[in-house]
Amino acid sequence: MELNETYIILDGFMDIERYRALYFIIMFTAYVFILCSNCTIVCLIWIHKDLHEPMYLFIAALLLNSVLFTTAFYPKILTDILSEKQVVSYSTCLFQWYIFYSIGGAEFWLLMMMAYDRYMAICKPLQYPTVMNKSKVNVLLAVAWIVPACQVAITITAASHRKLCTFIFRGILCNSTVYKLHCVQSAALHVWGLFVLLNFTFVPLIFNCFTYTRIFIITTKRGPAVRRKALQTCLPHLVVLFNFCWLTTFDVLLARLDTELPKMVRVIMSFQLILYHPLFNPIIYGLKMKKISTHLKRLFCGGKPNKVLK
């Protein structure tokens, strides 16, 4: 079966004929806000030299991830909303599946790199300038993007050779639940999927928990001032991490459980992934990171920013 001759019906929208205009306004407005908010902070980090530090470069990479994610999905979703029939070619579906998990995996890995950066900056400040130099940061960024992309590519390549027997997908964007459309479930694909899941989520999550625990223990011994400063820089990362873990947990359960969830639950969680989460990161970093918020105030309110501490 040729990929370009295979089409899948997307059965994730609720009452689209009735709420077509509302769906389109919400999604289009969200897309514009996501692009503007994320790109604004990325540009600020790019332009201002006082933000050319590893921590802010990792934040820029994280926000760039959101831009890539939304650009890969929103144009197709907006087109589906305006269309009489919501269909997607199998090749496009596989591409969405690939983007969904390669960027999702990169987000976990970037959060892990950020935890390592905070550990070196707070717990080993004398070694920090030497260890976290420009070359090291570039290598960490490359690893965070390349490793997940390569591992997901293996999954998609294997899935592309599977024959489809069901052509109705219960969602609005393709993810790993596409494997439920296959005529025969592949044990090898399941095993590899579990390996990728462990590599993408549990390894970075364990590393993050260990690293931030060490930071908390070390800063507690150094007094309240050091602890307060560490909390100011680490708290936004932790909030973003736990938020993303919650959304990832749902996706894992959705893919691994055989029970069919109500369409309303699927729609709500899909909207959280494509609408709420890409807006969450720039809000958190824009409000909670002092240097970024200072430059944002200068951009939108005018005036010269006050001097801020690192």
XYZ file of C-alpha atoms in Angstrom:
310
model
C 0.000 0.000 0.000
C 1.500 3.308 -1.076
C 1.721 5.994 1.573
C 0.408 8.702 -0.727
C -2.725 6.638 -1.472
C -3.637 5.995 2.150
C -5.844 8.445 4.028
C -7.019 8.397 7.633
C -10.179 9.991 9.001
C -9.588 12.193 12.056
C -12.426 11.593 14.501
C -11.222 13.854 17.326
C -13.284 16.996 16.851
C -16.605 17.375 18.650
C -19.581 18.951 16.815
C -17.257 20.624 14.343
C -20.148 21.635 12.057
C -21.754 23.507 14.947
C -18.632 25.064 16.466
C -16.459 25.441 13.344
C -16.100 29.239 13.651
C -15.390 29.057 17.400
C -12.780 26.330 16.905
C -11.056 28.354 14.193
C -11.003 31.621 16.173
C -9.616 29.897 19.276
C -6.946 27.940 17.421
C -5.881 30.804 15.142
C -5.666 33.249 18.052
C -3.700 30.709 20.103
C -1.317 30.102 17.194
C -0.608 33.831 16.845
C -0.066 34.246 20.597
C 2.209 31.194 20.744
C 4.379 32.442 17.886
C 4.525 36.008 19.221
C 5.223 35.118 22.865
C 7.856 32.479 22.192
C 9.590 34.360 19.380
C 9.675 37.588 21.405
C 11.651 35.984 24.223
C 13.904 34.099 21.802
C 14.683 37.377 20.002
C 15.377 39.164 23.285
C 17.847 36.451 24.253
C 19.436 36.661 20.811
C 19.743 40.460 20.817
C 20.844 41.283 24.370
C 24.371 40.287 25.335
C 23.565 40.060 29.041
C 21.306 37.126 28.136
C 24.050 35.261 26.270
C 24.501 32.837 29.150
C 23.962 29.058 29.052
C 20.776 29.203 31.122
C 19.103 31.661 28.746
C 20.369 29.841 25.659
C 18.689 26.673 26.925
C 15.496 28.648 27.551
C 15.645 29.986 23.986
C 16.054 26.433 22.681
C 13.076 25.289 24.761
C 10.880 28.079 23.401
C 12.096 27.410 19.874
C 10.885 23.850 20.410
C 7.379 25.203 21.009
C 7.544 27.235 17.794
C 8.580 24.175 15.781
C 5.884 22.055 17.433
C 3.044 24.480 16.742
C 4.204 25.216 13.190
C 4.151 21.494 12.438
C 0.567 21.056 13.692
C -1.460 24.259 13.650
C -1.687 24.867 9.860
C -3.056 21.339 9.392
C -5.478 21.692 12.318
C -6.766 25.031 11.006
C -7.223 23.483 7.578
C -9.128 20.538 9.088
C -11.457 22.896 10.966
C -12.403 24.657 7.724
C -12.764 21.411 5.769
C -15.940 19.416 5.411
C -14.016 16.189 6.044
C -11.118 15.875 8.474
C -8.664 13.516 6.802
C -4.897 13.150 6.763
C -2.592 11.143 4.526
C -0.689 8.376 6.240
C 2.634 10.003 5.331
C 1.534 13.283 6.970
C 0.298 11.315 9.957
C 3.689 9.652 10.322
C 5.366 13.056 10.061
C 3.149 14.401 12.854
C 3.961 11.343 14.934
C 7.673 11.972 14.331
C 7.513 15.682 15.226
C 5.327 15.002 18.268
C 7.872 12.726 19.945
C 11.173 14.056 18.607
C 10.332 17.553 19.874
C 8.774 16.153 23.043
C 11.902 14.128 23.708
C 14.071 17.154 22.989
C 12.094 19.146 25.567
C 12.832 16.579 28.277
C 16.498 16.498 27.317
C 16.738 20.296 27.254
C 15.228 20.411 30.738
C 17.849 17.873 31.808
C 20.633 20.052 30.346
C 19.182 23.053 32.173
C 19.264 21.141 35.445
C 22.918 20.282 34.830
C 23.640 23.951 34.065
C 21.955 25.102 37.293
C 23.846 22.470 39.301
C 27.212 23.641 37.965
C 26.347 27.334 38.407
C 25.056 27.012 41.977
C 27.023 24.118 43.430
C 30.337 24.522 41.580
C 30.545 28.217 40.660
C 34.351 28.262 40.309
C 34.293 25.497 37.701
C 31.195 26.823 35.931
C 32.848 29.236 33.427
C 35.256 26.519 32.309
C 32.789 23.631 32.131
C 29.827 25.477 30.613
C 31.679 27.243 27.825
C 30.194 28.024 24.421
C 31.423 24.805 22.808
C 30.012 22.658 25.629
C 26.627 24.401 25.396
C 26.506 23.843 21.630
C 27.274 20.149 22.103
C 24.564 19.773 24.762
C 22.010 21.508 22.534
C 22.926 19.274 19.600
C 22.638 16.129 21.712
C 19.248 17.220 23.089
C 17.836 17.545 19.579
C 19.683 14.837 17.643
C 19.339 11.854 20.017
C 15.509 11.967 20.282
C 15.169 12.707 16.553
C 17.256 9.659 15.592
C 15.476 7.304 17.976
C 12.011 8.395 16.859
C 13.108 8.050 13.227
C 13.653 4.325 13.840
C 10.126 4.022 15.260
C 8.533 5.851 12.331
C 10.516 3.849 9.769
C 9.287 0.601 11.323
C 5.693 1.852 11.567
C 5.662 3.001 7.932
C 5.965 -0.606 6.782
C 2.985 -1.806 8.823
C -0.292 -2.481 7.020
C -3.375 -0.564 8.127
C -6.719 -2.258 8.705
C -8.477 0.646 10.464
C -8.691 4.103 8.952
C -10.465 6.077 11.675
C -8.133 7.797 14.136
C -9.643 8.996 17.412
C -7.800 12.279 17.720
C -7.022 15.581 16.033
C -3.279 15.015 15.600
C -1.291 11.838 15.101
C 0.809 10.376 17.896
C 1.864 6.879 18.957
C -1.776 5.690 19.156
C -1.566 5.378 15.360
C -0.137 1.914 15.985
C -3.661 0.844 17.003
C -4.646 1.195 13.342
C -2.193 -1.519 12.293
C -3.572 -4.898 11.285
C -1.017 -6.760 13.402
C 0.577 -5.321 16.525
C 4.374 -5.498 16.416
C 6.035 -6.780 19.591
C 9.388 -5.372 18.452
C 7.814 -1.956 17.930
C 6.313 -2.090 21.416
C 9.660 -2.999 22.996
C 11.491 -0.279 21.102
C 8.754 2.197 22.053
C 9.238 1.359 25.728
C 12.996 1.835 25.385
C 12.498 5.228 23.735
C 9.977 6.164 26.430
C 12.472 5.339 29.181
C 15.216 7.239 27.386
C 13.026 10.273 26.703
C 11.205 10.651 29.990
C 12.373 8.573 32.933
C 16.113 9.099 32.511
C 15.805 12.916 32.275
C 13.192 12.925 35.053
C 15.408 10.927 37.428
C 18.385 13.124 36.541
C 16.345 16.279 37.184
C 15.062 15.009 40.545
C 18.558 14.011 41.659
C 20.130 17.289 40.476
C 17.586 19.638 42.044
C 17.663 17.635 45.277
C 21.439 18.087 45.397
C 21.027 21.809 44.715
C 18.500 22.093 47.544
C 20.730 20.212 49.995
C 23.854 22.214 49.139
C 22.136 25.622 49.178
C 20.475 24.845 52.515
C 23.933 24.550 54.048
C 25.012 27.906 52.596
C 22.327 30.049 54.181
C 18.958 31.589 53.279
C 20.338 34.178 50.822
C 21.958 31.546 48.603
C 18.915 29.297 48.902
C 16.585 32.145 47.895
C 18.703 33.046 44.858
C 18.872 29.395 43.779
C 15.121 29.044 44.154
C 14.519 32.086 41.940
C 16.417 30.523 39.032
C 15.395 26.887 39.564
C 11.688 27.279 40.307
C 10.637 28.180 36.711
C 12.479 25.116 35.389
C 10.799 22.869 37.963
C 7.336 24.257 37.182
C 7.858 23.681 33.448
C 9.215 20.183 34.141
C 6.259 19.068 36.278
C 3.768 20.594 33.861
C 5.291 18.730 30.927
C 5.488 15.497 32.938
C 1.757 15.688 33.645
C 0.914 16.066 29.953
C 3.342 13.301 28.977
C 1.825 10.941 31.556
C -1.569 11.277 29.910
C -0.120 10.602 26.466
C 1.667 7.475 27.740
C -1.516 6.161 29.375
C -3.502 6.919 26.242
C -1.073 4.944 24.109
C -0.634 1.986 26.470
C -4.155 1.427 27.819
C -6.623 -0.561 25.763
C -9.683 1.205 27.175
C -11.307 3.864 24.996
C -11.543 7.239 26.701
C -14.497 9.581 26.092
C -14.030 11.965 23.168
C -14.370 14.963 25.492
C -11.357 13.810 27.528
C -9.298 13.343 24.365
C -10.233 16.794 23.048
C -9.383 18.509 26.332
C -5.999 16.813 26.617
C -5.194 17.452 22.960
C -5.941 21.133 23.474
C -3.659 21.182 26.528
C -0.809 19.773 24.454
C -1.192 22.080 21.471
C -2.711 25.175 23.088
C -1.976 25.427 26.794
C 1.566 24.041 27.010
C 3.213 26.128 24.210
C 1.822 29.248 25.927
C 2.804 28.110 29.411
C 6.592 28.195 28.961
C 6.982 31.801 27.727
C 4.618 33.029 30.451
C 6.580 31.267 33.195
C 9.990 32.377 31.932
C 8.776 35.860 31.017
C 7.359 36.482 34.487
C 9.727 34.544 36.733
C 13.156 35.068 35.141
C 14.211 38.516 36.344
C 16.470 39.453 33.447
C 13.919 38.384 30.844
C 11.057 40.164 32.581
C 13.166 43.340 32.798
C 13.803 43.332 29.057
C 10.122 42.601 28.392
C 9.121 45.612 30.494
C 11.571 47.757 28.594
C 10.214 46.476 25.267
C 6.542 47.008 26.014
C 6.636 49.835 28.548
C 9.683 51.764 27.362
C 12.390 53.217 29.521
C 15.756 51.980 30.679
C 15.765 48.701 32.638
C 17.147 48.615 36.127
C 20.377 46.777 36.724
C 19.693 43.149 37.537
C 21.853 40.598 39.202
C 22.798 37.317 37.615
